[in-house]
Tab-separated table of C-alpha atoms and ligand atoms in Angstrom:
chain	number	residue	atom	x	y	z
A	276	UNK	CA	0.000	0.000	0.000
A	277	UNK	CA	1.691	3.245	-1.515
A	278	UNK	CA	1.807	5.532	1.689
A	279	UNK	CA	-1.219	8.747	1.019
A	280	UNK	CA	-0.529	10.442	4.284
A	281	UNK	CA	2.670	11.073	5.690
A	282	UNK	CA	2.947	12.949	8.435
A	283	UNK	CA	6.476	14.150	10.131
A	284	UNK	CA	7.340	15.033	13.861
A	285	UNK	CA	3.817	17.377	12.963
A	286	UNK	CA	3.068	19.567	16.343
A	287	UNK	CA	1.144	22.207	16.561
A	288	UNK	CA	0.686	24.400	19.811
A	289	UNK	CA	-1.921	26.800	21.418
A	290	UNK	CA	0.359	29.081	23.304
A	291	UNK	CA	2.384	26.749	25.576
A	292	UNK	CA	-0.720	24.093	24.656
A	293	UNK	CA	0.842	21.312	22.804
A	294	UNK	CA	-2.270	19.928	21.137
A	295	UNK	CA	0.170	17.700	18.707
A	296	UNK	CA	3.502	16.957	20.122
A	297	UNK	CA	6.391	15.525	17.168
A	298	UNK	CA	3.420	13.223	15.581
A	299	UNK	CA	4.604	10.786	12.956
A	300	UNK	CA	2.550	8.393	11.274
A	301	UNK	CA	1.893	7.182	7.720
A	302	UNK	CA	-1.466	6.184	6.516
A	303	UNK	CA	-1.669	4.301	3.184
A	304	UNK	CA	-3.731	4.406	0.036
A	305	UNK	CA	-7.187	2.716	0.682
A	306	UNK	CA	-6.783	2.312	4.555
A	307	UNK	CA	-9.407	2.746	7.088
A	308	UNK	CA	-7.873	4.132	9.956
A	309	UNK	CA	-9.793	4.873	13.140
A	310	UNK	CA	-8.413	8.041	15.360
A	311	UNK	CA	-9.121	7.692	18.882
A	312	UNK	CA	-8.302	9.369	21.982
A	313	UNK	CA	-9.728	10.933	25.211
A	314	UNK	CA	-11.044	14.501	24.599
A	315	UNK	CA	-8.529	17.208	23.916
A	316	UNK	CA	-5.625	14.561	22.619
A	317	UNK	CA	-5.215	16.495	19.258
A	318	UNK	CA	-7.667	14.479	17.038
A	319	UNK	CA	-9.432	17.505	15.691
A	320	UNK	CA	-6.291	19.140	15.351
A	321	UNK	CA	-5.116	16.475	13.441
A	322	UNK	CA	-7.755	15.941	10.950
A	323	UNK	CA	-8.064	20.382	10.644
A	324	UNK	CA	-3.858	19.990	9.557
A	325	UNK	CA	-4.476	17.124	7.279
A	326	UNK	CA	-7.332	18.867	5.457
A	327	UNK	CA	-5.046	22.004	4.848
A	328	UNK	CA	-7.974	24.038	7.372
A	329	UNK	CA	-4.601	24.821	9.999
A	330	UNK	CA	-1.122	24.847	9.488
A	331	UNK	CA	1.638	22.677	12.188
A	332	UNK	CA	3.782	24.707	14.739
A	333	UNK	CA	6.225	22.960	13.355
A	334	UNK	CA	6.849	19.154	11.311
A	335	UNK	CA	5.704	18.351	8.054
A	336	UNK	CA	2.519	16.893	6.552
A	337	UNK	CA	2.518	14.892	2.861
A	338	UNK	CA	-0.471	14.027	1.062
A	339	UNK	CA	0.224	11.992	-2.089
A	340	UNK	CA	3.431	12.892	-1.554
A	341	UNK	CA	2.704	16.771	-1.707
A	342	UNK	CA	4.058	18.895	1.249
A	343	UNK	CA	0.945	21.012	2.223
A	344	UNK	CA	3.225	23.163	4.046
A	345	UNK	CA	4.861	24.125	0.810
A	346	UNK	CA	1.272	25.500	-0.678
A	347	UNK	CA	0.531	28.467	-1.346
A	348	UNK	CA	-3.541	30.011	-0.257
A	349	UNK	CA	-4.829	29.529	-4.062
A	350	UNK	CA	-3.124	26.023	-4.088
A	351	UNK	CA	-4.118	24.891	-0.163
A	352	UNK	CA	-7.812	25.749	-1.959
A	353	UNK	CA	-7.005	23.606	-4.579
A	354	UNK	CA	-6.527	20.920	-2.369
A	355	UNK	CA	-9.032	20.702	-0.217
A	356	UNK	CA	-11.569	20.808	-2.878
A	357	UNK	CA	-9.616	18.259	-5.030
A	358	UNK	CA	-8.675	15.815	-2.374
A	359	UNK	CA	-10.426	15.998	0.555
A	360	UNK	CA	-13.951	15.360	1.441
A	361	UNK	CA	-15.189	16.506	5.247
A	362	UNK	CA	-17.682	14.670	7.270
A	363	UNK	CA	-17.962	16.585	10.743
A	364	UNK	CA	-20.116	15.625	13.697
A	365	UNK	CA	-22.072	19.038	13.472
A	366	UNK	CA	-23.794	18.702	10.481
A	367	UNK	CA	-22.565	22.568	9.069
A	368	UNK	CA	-25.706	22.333	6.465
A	369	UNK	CA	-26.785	26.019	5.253
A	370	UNK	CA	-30.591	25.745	7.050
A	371	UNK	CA	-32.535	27.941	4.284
A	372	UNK	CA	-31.087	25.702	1.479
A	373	UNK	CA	-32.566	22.636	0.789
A	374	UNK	CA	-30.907	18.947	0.647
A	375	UNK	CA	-30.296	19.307	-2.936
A	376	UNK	CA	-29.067	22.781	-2.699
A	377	UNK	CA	-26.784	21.951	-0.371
A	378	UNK	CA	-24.936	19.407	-2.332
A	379	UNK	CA	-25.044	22.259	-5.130
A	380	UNK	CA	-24.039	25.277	-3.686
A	381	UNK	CA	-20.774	22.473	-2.677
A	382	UNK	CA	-20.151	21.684	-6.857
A	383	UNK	CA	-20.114	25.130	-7.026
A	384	UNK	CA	-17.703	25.429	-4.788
A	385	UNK	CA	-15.942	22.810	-6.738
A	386	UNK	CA	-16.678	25.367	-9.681
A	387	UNK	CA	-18.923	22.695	-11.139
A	388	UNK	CA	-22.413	22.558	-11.396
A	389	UNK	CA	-24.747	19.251	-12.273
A	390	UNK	CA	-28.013	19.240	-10.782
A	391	UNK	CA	-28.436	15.606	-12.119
A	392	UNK	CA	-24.834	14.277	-10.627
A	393	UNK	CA	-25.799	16.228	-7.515
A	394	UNK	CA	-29.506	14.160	-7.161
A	395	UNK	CA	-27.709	11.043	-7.763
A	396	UNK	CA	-25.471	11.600	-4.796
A	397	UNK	CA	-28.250	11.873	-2.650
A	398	UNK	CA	-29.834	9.025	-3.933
A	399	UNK	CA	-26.628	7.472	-3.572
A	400	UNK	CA	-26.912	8.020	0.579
A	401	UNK	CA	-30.868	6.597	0.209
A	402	UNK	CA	-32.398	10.591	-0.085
A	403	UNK	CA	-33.536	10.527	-3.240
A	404	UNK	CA	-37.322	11.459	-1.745
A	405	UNK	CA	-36.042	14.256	-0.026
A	406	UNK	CA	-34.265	16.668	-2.571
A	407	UNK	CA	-36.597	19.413	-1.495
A	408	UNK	CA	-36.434	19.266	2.032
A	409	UNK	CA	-34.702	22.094	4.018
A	410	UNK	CA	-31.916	20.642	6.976
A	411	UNK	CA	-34.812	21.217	9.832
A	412	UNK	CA	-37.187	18.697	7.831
A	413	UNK	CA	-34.989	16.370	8.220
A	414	UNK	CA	-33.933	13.229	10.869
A	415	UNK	CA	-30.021	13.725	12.291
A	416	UNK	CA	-29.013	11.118	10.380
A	417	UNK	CA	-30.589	12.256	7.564
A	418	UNK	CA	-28.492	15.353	7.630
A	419	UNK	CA	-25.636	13.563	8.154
A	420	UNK	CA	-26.245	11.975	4.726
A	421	UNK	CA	-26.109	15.238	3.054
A	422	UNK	CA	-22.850	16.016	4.682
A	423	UNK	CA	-21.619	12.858	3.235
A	424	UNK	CA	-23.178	13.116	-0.376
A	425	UNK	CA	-21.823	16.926	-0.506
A	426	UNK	CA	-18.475	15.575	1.077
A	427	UNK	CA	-18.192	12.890	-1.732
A	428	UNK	CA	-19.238	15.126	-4.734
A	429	UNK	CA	-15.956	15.739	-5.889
A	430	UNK	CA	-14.861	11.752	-5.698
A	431	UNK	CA	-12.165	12.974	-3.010
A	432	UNK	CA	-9.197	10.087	-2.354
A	433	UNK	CA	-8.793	11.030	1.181
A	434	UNK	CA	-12.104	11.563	3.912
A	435	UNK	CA	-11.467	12.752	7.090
A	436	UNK	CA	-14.739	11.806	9.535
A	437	UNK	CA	-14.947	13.536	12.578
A	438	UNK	CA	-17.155	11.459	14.672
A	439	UNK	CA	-19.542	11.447	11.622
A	440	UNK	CA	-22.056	9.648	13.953
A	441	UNK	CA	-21.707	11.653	17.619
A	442	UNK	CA	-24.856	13.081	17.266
A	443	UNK	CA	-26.888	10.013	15.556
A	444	UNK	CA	-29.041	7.141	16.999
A	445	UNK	CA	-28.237	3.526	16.782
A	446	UNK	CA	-29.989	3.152	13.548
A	447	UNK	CA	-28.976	6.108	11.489
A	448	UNK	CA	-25.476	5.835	12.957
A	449	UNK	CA	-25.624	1.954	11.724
A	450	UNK	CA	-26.484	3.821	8.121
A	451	UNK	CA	-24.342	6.275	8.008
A	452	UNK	CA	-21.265	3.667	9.038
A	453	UNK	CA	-22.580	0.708	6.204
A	454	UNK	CA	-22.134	4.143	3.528
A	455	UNK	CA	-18.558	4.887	5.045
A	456	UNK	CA	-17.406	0.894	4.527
A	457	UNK	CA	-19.288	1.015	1.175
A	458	UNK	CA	-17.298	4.296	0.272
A	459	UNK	CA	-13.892	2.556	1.345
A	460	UNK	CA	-14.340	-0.362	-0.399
A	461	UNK	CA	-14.698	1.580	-3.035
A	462	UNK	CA	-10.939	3.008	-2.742
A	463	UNK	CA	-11.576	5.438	-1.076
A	464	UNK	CA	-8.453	6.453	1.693
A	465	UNK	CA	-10.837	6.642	4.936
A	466	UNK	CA	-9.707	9.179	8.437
A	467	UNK	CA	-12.596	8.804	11.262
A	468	UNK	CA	-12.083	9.984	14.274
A	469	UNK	CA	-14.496	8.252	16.953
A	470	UNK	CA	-15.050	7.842	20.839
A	471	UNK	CA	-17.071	4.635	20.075
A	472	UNK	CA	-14.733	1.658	20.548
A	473	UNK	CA	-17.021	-0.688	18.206
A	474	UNK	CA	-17.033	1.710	15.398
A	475	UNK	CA	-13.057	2.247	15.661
A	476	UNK	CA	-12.821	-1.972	15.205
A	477	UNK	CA	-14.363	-1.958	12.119
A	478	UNK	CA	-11.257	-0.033	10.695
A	479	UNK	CA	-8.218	-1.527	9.558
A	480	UNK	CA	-5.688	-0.148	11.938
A	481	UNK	CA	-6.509	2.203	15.066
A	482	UNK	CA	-4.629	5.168	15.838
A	483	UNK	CA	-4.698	5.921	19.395
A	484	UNK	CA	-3.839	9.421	20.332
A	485	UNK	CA	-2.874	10.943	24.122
A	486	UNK	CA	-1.699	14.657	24.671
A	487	UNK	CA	-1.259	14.595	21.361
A	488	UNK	CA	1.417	11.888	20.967
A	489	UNK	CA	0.631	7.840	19.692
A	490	UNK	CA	0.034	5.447	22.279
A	491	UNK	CA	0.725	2.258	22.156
A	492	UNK	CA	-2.875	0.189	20.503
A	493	UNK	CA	-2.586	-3.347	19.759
A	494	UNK	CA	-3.060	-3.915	16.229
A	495	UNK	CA	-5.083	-7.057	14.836
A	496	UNK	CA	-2.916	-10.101	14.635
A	497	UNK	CA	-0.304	-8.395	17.155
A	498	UNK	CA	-2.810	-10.638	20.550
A	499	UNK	CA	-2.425	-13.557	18.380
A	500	UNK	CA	1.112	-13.350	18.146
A	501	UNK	CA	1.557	-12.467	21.861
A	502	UNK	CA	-0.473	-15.492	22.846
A	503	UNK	CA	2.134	-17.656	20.198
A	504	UNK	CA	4.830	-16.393	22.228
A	505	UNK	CA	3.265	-16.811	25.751
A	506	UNK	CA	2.646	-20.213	24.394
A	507	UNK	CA	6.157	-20.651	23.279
A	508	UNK	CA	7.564	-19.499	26.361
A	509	UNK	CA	5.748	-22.033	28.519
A	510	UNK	CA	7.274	-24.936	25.911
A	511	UNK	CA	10.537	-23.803	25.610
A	512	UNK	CA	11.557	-22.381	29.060
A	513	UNK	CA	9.321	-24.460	31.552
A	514	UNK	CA	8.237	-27.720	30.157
A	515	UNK	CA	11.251	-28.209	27.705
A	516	UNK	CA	9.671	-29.600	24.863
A	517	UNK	CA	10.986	-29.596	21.675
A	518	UNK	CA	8.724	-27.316	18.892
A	519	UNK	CA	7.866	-28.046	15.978
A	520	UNK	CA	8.331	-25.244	12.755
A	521	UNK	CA	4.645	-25.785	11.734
A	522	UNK	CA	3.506	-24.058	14.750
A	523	UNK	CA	1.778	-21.252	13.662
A	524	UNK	CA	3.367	-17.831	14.121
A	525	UNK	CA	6.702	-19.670	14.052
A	526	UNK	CA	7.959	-18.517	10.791
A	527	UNK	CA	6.881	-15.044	11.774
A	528	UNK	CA	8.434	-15.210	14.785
A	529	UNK	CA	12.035	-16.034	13.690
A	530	UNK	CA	11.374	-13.343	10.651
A	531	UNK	CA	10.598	-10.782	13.205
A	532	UNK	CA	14.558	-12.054	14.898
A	533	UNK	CA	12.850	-13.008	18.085
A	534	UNK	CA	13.200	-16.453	17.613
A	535	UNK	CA	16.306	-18.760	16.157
A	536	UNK	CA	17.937	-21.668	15.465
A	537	UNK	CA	20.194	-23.058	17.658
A	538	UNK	CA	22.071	-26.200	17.854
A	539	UNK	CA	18.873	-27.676	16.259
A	540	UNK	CA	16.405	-26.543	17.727
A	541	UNK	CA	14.372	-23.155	18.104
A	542	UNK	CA	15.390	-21.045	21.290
A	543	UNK	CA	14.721	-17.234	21.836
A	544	UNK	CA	17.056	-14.360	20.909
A	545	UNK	CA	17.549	-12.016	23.489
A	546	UNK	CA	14.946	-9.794	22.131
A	547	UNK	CA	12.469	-12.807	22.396
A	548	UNK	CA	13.117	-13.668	25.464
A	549	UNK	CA	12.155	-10.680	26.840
A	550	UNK	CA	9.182	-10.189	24.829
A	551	UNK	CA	7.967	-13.318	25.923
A	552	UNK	CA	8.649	-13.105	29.334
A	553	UNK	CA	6.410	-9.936	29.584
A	554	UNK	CA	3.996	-11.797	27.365
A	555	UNK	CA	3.599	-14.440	29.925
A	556	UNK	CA	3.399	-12.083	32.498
A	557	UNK	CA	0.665	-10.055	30.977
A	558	UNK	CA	-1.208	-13.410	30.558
A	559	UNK	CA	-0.644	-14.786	33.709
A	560	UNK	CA	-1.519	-11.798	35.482
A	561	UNK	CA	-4.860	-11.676	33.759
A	562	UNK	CA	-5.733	-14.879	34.375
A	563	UNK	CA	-5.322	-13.682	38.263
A	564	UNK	CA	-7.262	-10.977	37.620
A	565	UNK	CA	-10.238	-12.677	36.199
A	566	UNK	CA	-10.487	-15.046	39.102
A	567	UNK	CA	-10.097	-12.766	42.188
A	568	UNK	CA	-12.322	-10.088	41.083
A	569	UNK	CA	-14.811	-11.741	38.849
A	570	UNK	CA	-14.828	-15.228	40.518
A	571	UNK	CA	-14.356	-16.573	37.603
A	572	UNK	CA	-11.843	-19.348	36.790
A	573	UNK	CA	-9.735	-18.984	33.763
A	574	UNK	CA	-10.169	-22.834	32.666
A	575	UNK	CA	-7.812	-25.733	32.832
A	576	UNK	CA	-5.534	-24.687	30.436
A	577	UNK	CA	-3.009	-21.758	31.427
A	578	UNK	CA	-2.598	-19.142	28.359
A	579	UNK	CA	-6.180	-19.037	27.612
A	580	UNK	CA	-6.855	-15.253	29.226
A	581	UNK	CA	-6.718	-12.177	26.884
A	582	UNK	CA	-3.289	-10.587	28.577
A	583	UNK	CA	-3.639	-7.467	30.656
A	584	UNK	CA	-3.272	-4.358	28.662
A	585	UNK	CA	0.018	-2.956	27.481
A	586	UNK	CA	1.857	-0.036	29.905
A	587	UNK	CA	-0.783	-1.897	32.708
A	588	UNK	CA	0.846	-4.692	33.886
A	589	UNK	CA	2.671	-2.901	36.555
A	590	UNK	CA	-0.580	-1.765	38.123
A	591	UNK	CA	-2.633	-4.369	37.953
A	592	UNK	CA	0.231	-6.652	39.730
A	593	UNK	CA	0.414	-3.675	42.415
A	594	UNK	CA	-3.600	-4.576	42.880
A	595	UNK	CA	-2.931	-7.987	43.051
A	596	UNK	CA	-0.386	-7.523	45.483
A	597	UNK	CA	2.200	-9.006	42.848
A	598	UNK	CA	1.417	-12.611	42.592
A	599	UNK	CA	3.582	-15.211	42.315
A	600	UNK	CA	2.038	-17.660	40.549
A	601	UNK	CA	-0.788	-18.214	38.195
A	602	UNK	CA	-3.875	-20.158	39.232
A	603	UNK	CA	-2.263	-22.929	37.289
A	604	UNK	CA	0.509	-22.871	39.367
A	605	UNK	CA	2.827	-21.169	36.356
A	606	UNK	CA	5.348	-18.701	37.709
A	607	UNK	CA	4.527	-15.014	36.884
A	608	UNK	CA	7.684	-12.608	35.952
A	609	UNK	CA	8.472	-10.891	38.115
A	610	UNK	CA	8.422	-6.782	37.288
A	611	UNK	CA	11.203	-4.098	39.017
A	612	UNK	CA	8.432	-3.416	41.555
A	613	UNK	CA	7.629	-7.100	42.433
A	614	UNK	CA	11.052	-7.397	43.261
A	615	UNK	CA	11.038	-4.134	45.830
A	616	UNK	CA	8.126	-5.101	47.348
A	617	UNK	CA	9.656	-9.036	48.255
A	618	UNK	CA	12.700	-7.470	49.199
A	619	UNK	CA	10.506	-5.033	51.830
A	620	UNK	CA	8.275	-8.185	52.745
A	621	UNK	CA	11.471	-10.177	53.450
A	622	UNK	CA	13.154	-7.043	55.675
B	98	ATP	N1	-8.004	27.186	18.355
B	98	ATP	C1	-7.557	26.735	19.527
B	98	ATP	N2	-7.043	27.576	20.451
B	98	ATP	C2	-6.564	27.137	21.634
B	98	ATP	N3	-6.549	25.835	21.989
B	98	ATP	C3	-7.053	24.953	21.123
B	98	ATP	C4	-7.583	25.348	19.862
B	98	ATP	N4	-8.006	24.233	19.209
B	98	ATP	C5	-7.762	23.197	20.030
B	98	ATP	N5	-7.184	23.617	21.170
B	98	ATP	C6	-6.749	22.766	22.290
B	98	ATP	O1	-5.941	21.731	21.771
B	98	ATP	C7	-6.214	20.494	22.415
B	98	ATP	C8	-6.623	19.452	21.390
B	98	ATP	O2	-7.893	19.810	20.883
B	98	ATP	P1	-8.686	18.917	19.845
B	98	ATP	O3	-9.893	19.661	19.450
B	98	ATP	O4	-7.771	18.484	18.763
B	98	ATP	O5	-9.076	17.660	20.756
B	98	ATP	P2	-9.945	16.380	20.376
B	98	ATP	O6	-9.073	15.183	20.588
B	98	ATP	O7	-10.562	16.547	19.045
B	98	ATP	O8	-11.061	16.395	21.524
B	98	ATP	P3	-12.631	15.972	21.472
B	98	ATP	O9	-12.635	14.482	21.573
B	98	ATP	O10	-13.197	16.603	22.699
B	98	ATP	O11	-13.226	16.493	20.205
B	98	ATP	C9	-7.279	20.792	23.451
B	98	ATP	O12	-6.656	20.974	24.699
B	98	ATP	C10	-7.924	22.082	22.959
B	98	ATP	O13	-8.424	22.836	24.022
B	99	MG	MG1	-12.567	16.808	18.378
C-alpha cells in the first residue's frame, strides 16, 4: 500500500498548549484508519492539519506525496476541494437551502455545477425522496447523509470523519457507518475519528492518540502473536519440549529475529526472550485478575486469558499484590516493583 498520508514530527501548539507533540505516522492508500483518543488529545487538530484548514507549529505533513506546508492560499484551496472530502459531527448544512441545494451550492464550490450528478449523490446516501427538504425537515441522520453526499461530490481520495455519527441514533449511525465501509471499499483512503470503541474496530488499523502523541494500541494479529509467544515461552523455558516449525506464528516469529535456530532446535534471541517473558506475564496476570475479582476461573488450560493491557501490567500486579504464581501454578515474571516489594516483605 503506496503511503497517502505522511505525516512528520507534525506539532502544533496553542500558546504553551501542545495539542500535537512531534506526531509521525503514515497512513496508506485505501486504509481505514480509526483516530481515537480521550477529549482534547489532538484528534481535531489532526484531521483540521491534514485537510489544509490549519497549518503545524512545526513538522511536516505529505499528502500523495505533496508537502501542504509548501502551498501556497490559491493552491491549499485547490486541495481541499480536489482531495479531501469533510464529514464533521455538526452537520454545518446552510438551514434555508434545501438537501439538494446543499450538495449544489458544494459543486459550485468545486466550480462545477450538475443538478443531475448532484440528485444522484443523494440518492446514492438513500435521499432521493427528499431533494426538497430544508436541513430542519430532516432526521439527524438524515443530515448527516447530506454532509456525506456533498463531502463525496468531488470523488475525493482522502475523507477525514470527525465522529460522523456523535450526534446520531443507533440506527442512522448503523447507516451512516454501512455508507462509510461502502465508500472505502470503493478506494476510497478513509480518516474517522471516533469515541465509540465498536465503530473504531471496524477499521483496519486504530490510531490511538494521548496529549497529542501515539500510544501504544494493539493492532489485529499483534494478541495472536503475543499469545504464540506466551505459548512458546511455557514450551521452551518451563516444560522443555521440543517445537515443531509448523507451529503457527513460528515462521513469523524467527522473521521478526525473536526467535532462532540453535544447535537444532528453536530457542529465543535475546529480544524474544524478553518479549515473551512480559507476554507471559501479561497473561498470567490476567488470568489472576479474572479469578479474584470476577470469581471466575480462567479454565484448565493456562494461556487461555486475553493478557492485561500494554503499559498496565505494573498496576494491575500492584492490585494484586504481585502474585507469584498463576492459578495454574505457572510462575509469573516478576516486574522491578515485584522485586522491591519481596525485598521489603522479606526485611
Ligand atoms: N483554536 C484553539 N485555540 C486554543 N486551543 C485549542 C484550539 N483548538 C484546540 N485547542 C486545544 O488543543 C487540544 C486538542 O484539541 P482537539 O480539538 O484536537 O481535541 P480532540 O481530541 O478533538 O477532543 P474531542 O474528543 O473533545 O473532540 C485541546 O486541549 C484544545 O483545548
Ligand atoms: Mg474533536
Amino acid at each position: 500500500m503506496p503511503p497517502l498520508v505522511e505525516a512528520e514530527a507534525l506539532s502544533r501548539r496553542f500558546g504553551a498548549l501542545r495539542a500535537l507533540d512531534e506526531l509521525t505516522l503514515t497512513i496508506g492508500e485505501g486504509e481505514w484508519v480509526a483516530i481515537t483518543g480521550p477529549s482534547g488529545s489532538g484528534k481535531t487538530t489532526l484531521l483540521n492539519i491534514l485537510s489544509g484548514l490549519d497549518h503545524p507549529t512545526s513538522g511536516t505533513v505529505r499528502v500523495g506525496g505533496v508537502d501542504l506546508g509548501g502551498l501556497s492560499r490559491s493552491e491549499l484551496a485547490r486541495y481541499r476541494q480536489r482531495t479531501v472530502g469533510l464529514v464533521f459531527q455538526q452537520f454545518h448544512l446552510i438551514p434555508y437551502l434545501t438537501a439538494l441545494e446543499n450538495v449544489m451550492l458544494a459543486q459550485y464550490v468545486h466550480s462545477m455545477t450538475d443538478r443531475g450528478e448532484a440528485e444522484e449523490a443523494l440518492r446514492r446516501v438513500g435521499l432521493g425522496e427528499r431533494l426538497g427538504h430544508l436541513p430542519s425537515q430532516l432526521s439527524g441522520g438524515e443530515q448527516q447523509r447530506v454532509c456525506i453526499a456533498r463531502a463525496l461530490i468531488n470523488q475525493p481520495p482522502l475523507i477525514l470523519a470527525d465522529e460522523p455519527t456523535g450526534n446520531l441514533d443507533a440506527v442512522n449511525e448503523a447507516i451512516v457507518m454501512s455508507l462509510l465501509g461502502d465508500l472505502h471499499q470503493r478506494g476510497h483512503t478513509l480518516i474517522l475519528v471516533t469515541h465509540d470503541a465498536s465503530i473504531a474496530t471496524r477499521a483496519n488499523r486504530e490510531i490511538r492518540l494521548e496529549h497529542g502523541r501515539l500510544a501504544h494500541v494493539e493492532q489485529p494479529g499483534e494478541l495472536e502473536l503475543l499469545g504464540v509467544l506466551a505459548e512458546l515461552w511455557q514450551l521452551i523455558e518451563e516444560d522443555r519440549e521440543p517445537v515443531s516449525i509448523t507451529r503457527r506464528g513460528v515462521a513469523e516469529l524467527m522473521a521478526d529475529g525473536l526467535l532462532a535456530f540453535a544447535d537444532g532446535k528453536i530457542a529465543f534471541t535475546e529480544r524474544g526472550h524478553a518479549q515473551a517473558r512480559a507476554a507471559v506475564r501479561r497473561v498470567r496476570l490476567a488470568e489472576v485478575l479474572v479469578e479474584r475479582t470476577l470469581a471466575r476461573s480462567s479454565g484448565e488450560e493456562c494461556g487461555r486469558e486475553a493478557p492485561v493491557a500494554a503499559g498496565f501490567e505494573d498496576q494491575v500486579c500492584a492490585f494484586l499484590d504481585h502474585p507469584r504464581t498463576c492459578p495454574h501454578g505457572r510462575p509469573i515474571p516478576p516486574g522491578a516493583d515485584c522485586i522491591a516489594s519481596r525485598r521489603e516483605g522479606e526485611g
